[in-house]
Coordinates of N, CA and C in Angstrom, one line a residue:
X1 N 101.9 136.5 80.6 CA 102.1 135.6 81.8 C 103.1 134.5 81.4
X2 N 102.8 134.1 80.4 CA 104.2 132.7 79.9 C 105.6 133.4 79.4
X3 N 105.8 134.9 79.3 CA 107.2 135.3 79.1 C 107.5 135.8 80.9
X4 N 106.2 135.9 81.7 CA 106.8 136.2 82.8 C 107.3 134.9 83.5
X5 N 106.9 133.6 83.3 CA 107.0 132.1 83.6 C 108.5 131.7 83.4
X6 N 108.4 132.3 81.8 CA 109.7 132.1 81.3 C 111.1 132.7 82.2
X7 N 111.0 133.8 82.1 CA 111.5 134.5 82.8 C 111.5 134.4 84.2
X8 N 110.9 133.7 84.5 CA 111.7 133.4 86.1 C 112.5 131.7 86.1
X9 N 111.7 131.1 85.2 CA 112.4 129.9 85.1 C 114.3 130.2 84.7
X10 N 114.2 131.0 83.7 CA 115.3 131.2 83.2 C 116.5 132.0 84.7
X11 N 115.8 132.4 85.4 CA 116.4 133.3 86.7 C 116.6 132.0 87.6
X12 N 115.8 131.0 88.0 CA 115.6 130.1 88.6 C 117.0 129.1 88.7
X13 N 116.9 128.5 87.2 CA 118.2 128.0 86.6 C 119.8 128.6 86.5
X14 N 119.6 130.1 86.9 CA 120.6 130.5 87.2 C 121.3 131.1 85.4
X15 N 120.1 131.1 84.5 CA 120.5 131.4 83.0 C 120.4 133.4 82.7
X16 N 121.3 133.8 83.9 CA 121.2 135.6 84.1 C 120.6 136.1 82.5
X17 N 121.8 136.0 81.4 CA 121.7 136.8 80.1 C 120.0 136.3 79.5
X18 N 119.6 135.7 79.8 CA 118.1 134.8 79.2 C 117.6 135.5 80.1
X19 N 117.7 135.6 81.2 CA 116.3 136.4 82.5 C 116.7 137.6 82.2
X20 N 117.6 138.4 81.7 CA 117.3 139.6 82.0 C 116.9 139.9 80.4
X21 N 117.0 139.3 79.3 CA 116.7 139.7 78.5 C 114.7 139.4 78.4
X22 N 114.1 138.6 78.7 CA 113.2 138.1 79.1 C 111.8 139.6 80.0
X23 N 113.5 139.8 81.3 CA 112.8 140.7 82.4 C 112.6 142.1 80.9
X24 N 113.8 142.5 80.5 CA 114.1 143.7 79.7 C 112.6 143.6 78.5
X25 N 112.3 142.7 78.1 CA 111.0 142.7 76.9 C 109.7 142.9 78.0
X26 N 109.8 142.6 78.8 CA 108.8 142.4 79.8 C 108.0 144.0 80.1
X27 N 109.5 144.6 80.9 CA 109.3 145.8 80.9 C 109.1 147.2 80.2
X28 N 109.5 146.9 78.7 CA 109.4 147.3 78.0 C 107.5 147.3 77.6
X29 N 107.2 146.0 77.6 CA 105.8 145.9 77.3 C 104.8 146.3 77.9
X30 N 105.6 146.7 79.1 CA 104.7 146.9 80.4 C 104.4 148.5 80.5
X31 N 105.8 148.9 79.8 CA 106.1 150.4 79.7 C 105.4 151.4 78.6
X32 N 105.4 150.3 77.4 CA 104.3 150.8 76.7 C 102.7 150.5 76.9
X33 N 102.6 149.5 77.8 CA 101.0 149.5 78.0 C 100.7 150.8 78.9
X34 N 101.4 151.1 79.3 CA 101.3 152.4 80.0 C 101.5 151.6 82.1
X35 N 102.2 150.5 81.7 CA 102.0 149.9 83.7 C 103.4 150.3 83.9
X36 N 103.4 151.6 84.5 CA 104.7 152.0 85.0 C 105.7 151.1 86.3
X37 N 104.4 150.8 87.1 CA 104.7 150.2 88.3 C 105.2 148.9 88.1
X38 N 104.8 147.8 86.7 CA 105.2 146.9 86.6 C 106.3 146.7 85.8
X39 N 106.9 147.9 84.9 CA 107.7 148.2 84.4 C 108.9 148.7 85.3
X40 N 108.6 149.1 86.5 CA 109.7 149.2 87.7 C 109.9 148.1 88.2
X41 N 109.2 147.2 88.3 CA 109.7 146.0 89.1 C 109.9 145.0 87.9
X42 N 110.1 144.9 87.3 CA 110.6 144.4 86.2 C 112.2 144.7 85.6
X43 N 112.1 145.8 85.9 CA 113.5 146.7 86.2 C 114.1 146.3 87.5
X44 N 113.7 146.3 88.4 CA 114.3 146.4 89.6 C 114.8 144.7 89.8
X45 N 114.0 143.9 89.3 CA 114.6 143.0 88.7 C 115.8 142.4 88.0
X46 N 115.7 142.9 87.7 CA 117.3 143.2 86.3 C 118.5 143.5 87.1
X47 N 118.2 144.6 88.2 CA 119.3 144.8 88.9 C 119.6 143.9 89.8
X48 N 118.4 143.3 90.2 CA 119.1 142.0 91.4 C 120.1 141.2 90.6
X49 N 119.4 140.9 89.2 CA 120.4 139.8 88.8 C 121.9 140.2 88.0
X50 N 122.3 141.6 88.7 CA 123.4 142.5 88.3 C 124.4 141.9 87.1
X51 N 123.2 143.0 86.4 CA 123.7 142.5 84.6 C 125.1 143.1 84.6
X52 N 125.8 143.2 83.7 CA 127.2 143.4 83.0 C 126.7 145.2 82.5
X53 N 125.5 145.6 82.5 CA 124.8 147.1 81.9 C 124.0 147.5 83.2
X54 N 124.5 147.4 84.0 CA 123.6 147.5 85.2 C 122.9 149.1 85.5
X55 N 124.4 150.2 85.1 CA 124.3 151.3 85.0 C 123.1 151.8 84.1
X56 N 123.2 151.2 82.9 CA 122.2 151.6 82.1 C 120.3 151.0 82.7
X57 N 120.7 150.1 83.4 CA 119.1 150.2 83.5 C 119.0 151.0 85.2
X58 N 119.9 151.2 85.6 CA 119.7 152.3 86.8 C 119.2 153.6 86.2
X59 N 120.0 153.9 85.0 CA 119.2 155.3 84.4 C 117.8 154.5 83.9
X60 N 117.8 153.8 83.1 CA 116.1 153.8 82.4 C 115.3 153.9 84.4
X61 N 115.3 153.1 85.5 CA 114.9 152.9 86.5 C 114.4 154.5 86.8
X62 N 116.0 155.1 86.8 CA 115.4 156.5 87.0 C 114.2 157.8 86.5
X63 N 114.6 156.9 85.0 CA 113.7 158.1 83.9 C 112.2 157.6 83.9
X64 N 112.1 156.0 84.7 CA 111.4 155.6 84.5 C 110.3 156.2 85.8
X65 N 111.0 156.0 87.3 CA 110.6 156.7 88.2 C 110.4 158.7 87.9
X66 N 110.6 159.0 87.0 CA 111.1 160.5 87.1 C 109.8 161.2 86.0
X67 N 108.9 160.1 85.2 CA 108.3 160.2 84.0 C 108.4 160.7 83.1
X68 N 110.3 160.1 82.4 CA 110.5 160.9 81.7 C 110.7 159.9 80.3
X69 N 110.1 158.3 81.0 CA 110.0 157.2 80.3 C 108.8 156.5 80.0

């Protein structure tokens, strides 16, 4: 809950490379607890704040919707 806090403060402030890195651990953690659903929106996240790798987390989004992540 305080790296999700963090992570929106950091989005809030307008600090993109902090929130998405933030959003990116997030979902990752979320991916291995096995919370696919919160690991997409955590992702889907990342894309609003249209990183500089955007491409790349459209594929993880995909593999991730596709269960191949």
């Amino acid at each position: 809950a305080a790296q999700l806090r963090l992570a929106d403060l950091h989005r809030y402030l307008g600090h993109t490379v902090e929130a998405v890195s933030q959003y990116d651990a997030i979902g990752e953690l979320l991916l291995e607890a096995g919370d696919r659903p919160g690991a997409l929106q955590a992702i889907e996240t990342i894309l609003s704040l249209n990183p500089p790798n955007k491409e790349d987390y459209q594929l993880l989004l995909e593999e991730i919707r596709s269960g191949r992540a």
